[in-house]
PDB file of C-alpha atoms in Angstrom:
ATOM      1  CA  GLY A   1      -0.468  34.771  -0.075  1.00  0.00           C
ATOM      2  CA  ALA A   2      -3.769  33.510   0.010  1.00  0.00           C
ATOM      3  CA  GLN A   3      -4.948  31.631   2.787  1.00  0.00           C
ATOM      4  CA  LEU A   4      -4.941  27.718   2.260  1.00  0.00           C
ATOM      5  CA  ASN A   5      -8.024  25.913   2.659  1.00  0.00           C
ATOM      6  CA  VAL A   6      -8.649  22.318   3.283  1.00  0.00           C
ATOM      7  CA  ARG A   7     -11.462  20.358   1.961  1.00  0.00           C
ATOM      8  CA  ARG A   8     -12.437  16.993   3.373  1.00  0.00           C
ATOM      9  CA  VAL A   9     -15.184  14.751   1.824  1.00  0.00           C
ATOM     10  CA  ARG A  10     -16.639  12.229   4.155  1.00  0.00           C
ATOM     11  CA  PRO A  11     -15.514   8.757   3.013  1.00  0.00           C
ATOM     12  CA  ILE A  12     -16.179   7.920  -0.462  1.00  0.00           C
ATOM     13  CA  GLN A  13     -17.440   4.647  -1.412  1.00  0.00           C
ATOM     14  CA  VAL A  14     -15.352   3.325  -4.076  1.00  0.00           C
ATOM     15  CA  ARG A  15     -16.327  -0.092  -5.659  1.00  0.00           C
ATOM     16  CA  GLY A  16     -13.095  -0.833  -7.393  1.00  0.00           C
ATOM     17  CA  SER A  17     -12.199  -2.964 -10.478  1.00  0.00           C
ATOM     18  CA  ASP A  18     -12.538  -5.941  -8.314  1.00  0.00           C
ATOM     19  CA  GLN A  19     -15.749  -5.300  -7.129  1.00  0.00           C
ATOM     20  CA  TYR A  20     -14.640  -4.749  -3.536  1.00  0.00           C
ATOM     21  CA  VAL A  21     -15.926  -1.418  -1.712  1.00  0.00           C
ATOM     22  CA  THR A  22     -13.314   0.786  -0.235  1.00  0.00           C
ATOM     23  CA  ALA A  23     -14.069   3.787   1.802  1.00  0.00           C
ATOM     24  CA  VAL A  24     -11.610   6.451   1.434  1.00  0.00           C
ATOM     25  CA  ASP A  25     -11.480  10.022   2.947  1.00  0.00           C
ATOM     26  CA  VAL A  26     -10.312  12.502  -0.042  1.00  0.00           C
ATOM     27  CA  SER A  27      -8.932  15.583   0.903  1.00  0.00           C
ATOM     28  CA  VAL A  28      -7.818  18.637  -1.184  1.00  0.00           C
ATOM     29  CA  ILE A  29      -5.652  21.476  -0.259  1.00  0.00           C
ATOM     30  CA  PHE A  30      -6.434  24.653  -1.994  1.00  0.00           C
ATOM     31  CA  ARG A  31      -6.751  28.442  -2.329  1.00  0.00           C
ATOM     32  CA  ILE A  32      -7.822  31.155  -4.369  1.00  0.00           C
ATOM     33  CA  LYS A  33      -5.268  32.333  -6.546  1.00  0.00           C
ATOM     34  CA  LYS A  34      -4.142  35.941  -5.637  1.00  0.00           C
ATOM     35  CA  ASP A  35      -5.001  37.583  -8.997  1.00  0.00           C
ATOM     36  CA  LYS A  36      -8.558  35.613  -9.487  1.00  0.00           C
ATOM     37  CA  CYS A  37     -10.365  36.723  -6.393  1.00  0.00           C
ATOM     38  CA  HIS A  38     -12.724  39.001  -8.470  1.00  0.00           C
ATOM     39  CA  VAL A  39     -13.411  35.958 -10.974  1.00  0.00           C
ATOM     40  CA  VAL A  40     -14.441  33.509  -7.724  1.00  0.00           C
ATOM     41  CA  ALA A  41     -16.308  36.174  -6.295  1.00  0.00           C
ATOM     42  CA  ALA A  42     -18.409  36.873  -9.504  1.00  0.00           C
ATOM     43  CA  GLN A  43     -18.969  33.074  -9.889  1.00  0.00           C
ATOM     44  CA  TYR A  44     -19.791  32.108  -6.660  1.00  0.00           C
ATOM     45  CA  PRO A  45     -21.937  34.110  -3.867  1.00  0.00           C
ATOM     46  CA  ASN A  46     -20.050  32.720  -0.597  1.00  0.00           C
ATOM     47  CA  TYR A  47     -17.482  30.277   0.680  1.00  0.00           C
ATOM     48  CA  LYS A  48     -20.184  27.490   0.976  1.00  0.00           C
ATOM     49  CA  ALA A  49     -20.652  27.637  -3.067  1.00  0.00           C
ATOM     50  CA  ILE A  50     -16.985  27.319  -3.596  1.00  0.00           C
ATOM     51  CA  GLU A  51     -17.040  24.197  -1.092  1.00  0.00           C
ATOM     52  CA  ASP A  52     -19.973  22.635  -3.145  1.00  0.00           C
ATOM     53  CA  ARG A  53     -18.071  23.040  -6.377  1.00  0.00           C
ATOM     54  CA  VAL A  54     -14.750  21.540  -4.852  1.00  0.00           C
ATOM     55  CA  ASN A  55     -17.038  18.656  -3.307  1.00  0.00           C
ATOM     56  CA  GLN A  56     -18.456  17.941  -6.991  1.00  0.00           C
ATOM     57  CA  LEU A  57     -15.128  18.104  -8.479  1.00  0.00           C
ATOM     58  CA  ILE A  58     -13.485  15.619  -5.684  1.00  0.00           C
ATOM     59  CA  SER A  59     -16.616  13.274  -6.473  1.00  0.00           C
ATOM     60  CA  LEU A  60     -16.305  13.421 -10.168  1.00  0.00           C
ATOM     61  CA  TYR A  61     -12.760  12.629 -10.041  1.00  0.00           C
ATOM     62  CA  SER A  62     -12.802  10.019  -7.505  1.00  0.00           C
ATOM     63  CA  SER A  63     -15.364   8.180  -9.472  1.00  0.00           C
ATOM     64  CA  GLU A  64     -13.382   8.657 -12.814  1.00  0.00           C
ATOM     65  CA  ILE A  65      -9.911   7.470 -11.223  1.00  0.00           C
ATOM     66  CA  LEU A  66     -10.298   5.819  -8.341  1.00  0.00           C
ATOM     67  CA  THR A  67     -12.531   3.191  -9.269  1.00  0.00           C
ATOM     68  CA  GLN A  68     -10.009   2.094 -12.001  1.00  0.00           C
ATOM     69  CA  MET A  69      -8.377   0.785  -8.759  1.00  0.00           C
ATOM     70  CA  ASN A  70      -8.652  -2.749  -7.370  1.00  0.00           C
ATOM     71  CA  THR A  71      -8.625  -3.002  -3.392  1.00  0.00           C
ATOM     72  CA  GLU A  72      -4.607  -3.888  -3.320  1.00  0.00           C
ATOM     73  CA  ASP A  73      -3.965  -1.096  -5.192  1.00  0.00           C
ATOM     74  CA  PHE A  74      -5.115   0.873  -2.210  1.00  0.00           C
ATOM     75  CA  TYR A  75      -2.712  -1.273  -0.190  1.00  0.00           C
ATOM     76  CA  ASN A  76       0.105  -0.504  -2.411  1.00  0.00           C
ATOM     77  CA  SER A  77       1.584   2.929  -1.644  1.00  0.00           C
ATOM     78  CA  LYS A  78       3.203   3.432  -5.009  1.00  0.00           C
ATOM     79  CA  LYS A  79      -0.051   2.635  -7.117  1.00  0.00           C
ATOM     80  CA  ARG A  80      -1.988   4.643  -4.612  1.00  0.00           C
ATOM     81  CA  GLU A  81       0.360   7.586  -5.186  1.00  0.00           C
ATOM     82  CA  ALA A  82       0.153   7.256  -8.460  1.00  0.00           C
ATOM     83  CA  GLN A  83      -3.339   7.759  -8.984  1.00  0.00           C
ATOM     84  CA  THR A  84      -3.668  10.419  -6.397  1.00  0.00           C
ATOM     85  CA  LYS A  85      -1.046  12.265  -8.393  1.00  0.00           C
ATOM     86  CA  LEU A  86      -3.105  11.520 -11.566  1.00  0.00           C
ATOM     87  CA  MET A  87      -6.362  12.603  -9.828  1.00  0.00           C
ATOM     88  CA  GLN A  88      -4.779  15.973  -8.703  1.00  0.00           C
ATOM     89  CA  GLU A  89      -3.381  16.521 -12.346  1.00  0.00           C
ATOM     90  CA  ARG A  90      -7.074  16.045 -14.043  1.00  0.00           C
ATOM     91  CA  MET A  91      -8.773  18.274 -11.084  1.00  0.00           C
ATOM     92  CA  GLN A  92      -5.966  20.980 -11.763  1.00  0.00           C
ATOM     93  CA  LYS A  93      -7.264  22.293 -14.783  1.00  0.00           C
ATOM     94  CA  ASP A  94     -10.929  22.791 -13.551  1.00  0.00           C
ATOM     95  CA  PHE A  95      -9.789  24.389 -10.261  1.00  0.00           C
ATOM     96  CA  GLU A  96      -7.707  26.960 -12.458  1.00  0.00           C
ATOM     97  CA  GLU A  97     -10.581  27.692 -14.707  1.00  0.00           C
ATOM     98  CA  ILE A  98     -12.509  28.796 -11.636  1.00  0.00           C
ATOM     99  CA  GLY A  99      -9.848  30.690  -9.944  1.00  0.00           C
ATOM    100  CA  LEU A 100      -8.487  28.177  -7.512  1.00  0.00           C
ATOM    101  CA  GLU A 101      -5.118  26.819  -7.183  1.00  0.00           C
ATOM    102  CA  LEU A 102      -4.749  23.043  -6.348  1.00  0.00           C
ATOM    103  CA  LYS A 103      -1.873  22.429  -3.796  1.00  0.00           C
ATOM    104  CA  SER A 104      -2.508  18.671  -3.106  1.00  0.00           C
ATOM    105  CA  VAL A 105      -4.866  15.803  -3.051  1.00  0.00           C
ATOM    106  CA  LEU A 106      -4.981  13.374  -0.383  1.00  0.00           C
ATOM    107  CA  LEU A 107      -6.180  10.016   0.281  1.00  0.00           C
ATOM    108  CA  ARG A 108      -6.520   9.124   3.914  1.00  0.00           C
ATOM    109  CA  ASN A 109      -8.464   6.804   6.151  1.00  0.00           C
ATOM    110  CA  ILE A 110      -8.681   3.748   4.088  1.00  0.00           C
ATOM    111  CA  THR A 111     -11.174   1.240   5.328  1.00  0.00           C
ATOM    112  CA  TYR A 112     -11.360  -1.875   3.198  1.00  0.00           C
ATOM    113  CA  ASP A 113     -14.216  -4.030   2.668  1.00  0.00           C
ATOM    114  CA  SER A 114     -14.825  -6.734   5.388  1.00  0.00           C
ATOM    115  CA  THR A 115     -14.639  -9.733   2.993  1.00  0.00           C
ATOM    116  CA  PHE A 116     -11.323  -8.323   1.639  1.00  0.00           C
ATOM    117  CA  GLU A 117      -9.859  -7.887   4.988  1.00  0.00           C
ATOM    118  CA  ASP A 118     -10.881 -11.279   5.785  1.00  0.00           C
ATOM    119  CA  GLN A 119      -9.151 -12.845   2.608  1.00  0.00           C
ATOM    120  CA  LEU A 120      -6.088 -10.681   3.084  1.00  0.00           C
ATOM    121  CA  ARG A 121      -5.664 -11.892   6.547  1.00  0.00           C
ATOM    122  CA  LYS A 122      -5.944 -15.599   5.333  1.00  0.00           C
ATOM    123  CA  LYS A 123      -3.576 -14.853   2.697  1.00  0.00           C
ATOM    124  CA  GLN A 124      -0.815 -13.568   5.159  1.00  0.00           C
ATOM    125  CA  LEU A 125      -1.624 -16.471   7.488  1.00  0.00           C
ATOM    126  CA  ALA A 126      -1.158 -18.916   4.532  1.00  0.00           C
ATOM    127  CA  ALA A 127       2.089 -17.158   3.711  1.00  0.00           C
ATOM    128  CA  GLN A 128       3.149 -17.225   7.261  1.00  0.00           C
ATOM    129  CA  THR A 129       2.546 -20.788   7.347  1.00  0.00           C
ATOM    130  CA  ARG A 130       4.199 -21.747   4.344  1.00  0.00           C
ATOM    131  CA  SER A 131       7.250 -19.538   5.608  1.00  0.00           C
ATOM    132  CA  VAL A 132       7.220 -21.738   8.846  1.00  0.00           C
ATOM    133  CA  GLU A 133       7.002 -24.831   6.758  1.00  0.00           C
ATOM    134  CA  GLU A 134       9.820 -23.857   4.404  1.00  0.00           C
ATOM    135  CA  ALA A 135      12.031 -22.982   7.354  1.00  0.00           C
ATOM    136  CA  LEU A 136      11.232 -26.328   9.279  1.00  0.00           C
ATOM    137  CA  THR A 137      12.041 -28.198   6.137  1.00  0.00           C
ATOM    138  CA  LYS A 138      15.490 -26.136   5.998  1.00  0.00           C
ATOM    139  CA  GLN A 139      16.163 -27.057   9.239  1.00  0.00           C
ATOM    140  CA  ALA A 140      15.451 -30.851   9.108  1.00  0.00           C
ATOM    141  CA  THR A 141      17.487 -30.766   6.178  1.00  0.00           C
ATOM    142  CA  GLY A 142      20.402 -28.814   8.122  1.00  0.00           C
ATOM    143  CA  GLU A 143      19.928 -31.270  10.763  1.00  0.00           C
ATOM    144  CA  MET A 144      20.236 -34.175   8.729  1.00  0.00           C
ATOM    145  CA  THR A 145      23.356 -32.925   6.704  1.00  0.00           C
ATOM    146  CA  THR A 146      24.994 -32.210  10.324  1.00  0.00           C
ATOM    147  CA  GLU A 147      24.075 -35.777  11.438  1.00  0.00           C
ATOM    148  CA  LEU A 148      25.822 -37.132   8.292  1.00  0.00           C
ATOM    149  CA  ILE A 149      28.927 -34.824   8.852  1.00  0.00           C
ATOM    150  CA  GLU A 150      29.043 -35.943  12.418  1.00  0.00           C
ATOM    151  CA  ARG A 151      28.760 -39.836  11.317  1.00  0.00           C
ATOM    152  CA  SER A 152      31.547 -39.411   8.535  1.00  0.00           C
ATOM    153  CA  THR A 153      33.371 -37.671  11.126  1.00  0.00           C
ATOM    154  CA  LYS A 154      33.124 -40.005  13.663  1.00  0.00           C
ATOM    155  CA  ALA A 155      33.975 -43.046  11.138  1.00  0.00           C
ATOM    156  CA  GLU A 156      37.204 -41.373   9.873  1.00  0.00           C
ATOM    157  CA  VAL A 157      38.170 -40.676  13.627  1.00  0.00           C
ATOM    158  CA  ASP A 158      37.348 -44.076  14.675  1.00  0.00           C
ATOM    159  CA  ALA A 159      39.205 -45.379  11.581  1.00  0.00           C
ATOM    160  CA  ILE A 160      42.267 -43.418  12.329  1.00  0.00           C
ATOM    161  CA  ALA A 161      42.361 -44.464  15.845  1.00  0.00           C
ATOM    162  CA  GLU A 162      42.156 -48.148  14.578  1.00  0.00           C
ATOM    163  CA  LYS A 163      45.102 -47.500  12.155  1.00  0.00           C
ATOM    164  CA  MET A 164      47.245 -46.388  15.049  1.00  0.00           C
ATOM    165  CA  ARG A 165      46.057 -49.005  17.374  1.00  0.00           C
ATOM    166  CA  GLN A 166      47.358 -51.677  14.457  1.00  0.00           C
ATOM    167  CA  ALA A 167      50.244 -49.361  13.938  1.00  0.00           C
ATOM    168  CA  GLN A 168      51.196 -49.785  17.631  1.00  0.00           C
ATOM    169  CA  GLU A 169      50.671 -53.277  17.685  1.00  0.00           C
ATOM    170  CA  ASN A 170      52.878 -53.861  14.815  1.00  0.00           C
ATOM    171  CA  LEU A 171      55.522 -51.826  16.606  1.00  0.00           C
ATOM    172  CA  ILE A 172      55.160 -53.874  19.790  1.00  0.00           C
TER     173      ILE A 172
END
């Protein structure tokens, strides 16, 4: 088969639907189709021209598809993979038209907006604090329940001991 080529674009700045800017490396793995070498050679004078066209397609589809995502979507692997798949499906046709076979689209090295990172840290800290508070509440409730059981049991034991003492006195 023809040689696989990887084209990685410098981080693309994506302003998501939530207005935060996320930087992401978009890489594509492609090759010239076996039966289309003459078509590619006729359209592009050298490999750099092919790379330039691939870069244009990456930029076009990144702008079209990735900007629909908000920052948390990049954080969610299922949503990120769905958008990556959509991007690959849309790019596929353009690649085929120029004689290339698109094997894969990858989103890597995602860097989040510093404001979003701060908010995410605060949100995670708040969730952890809430979890600790809920655990402490459950612990206090459990301790109170245990104390009530202990008191109730001690009262029953004392009552039984008193009945036994009275029964012994009656026998005597």
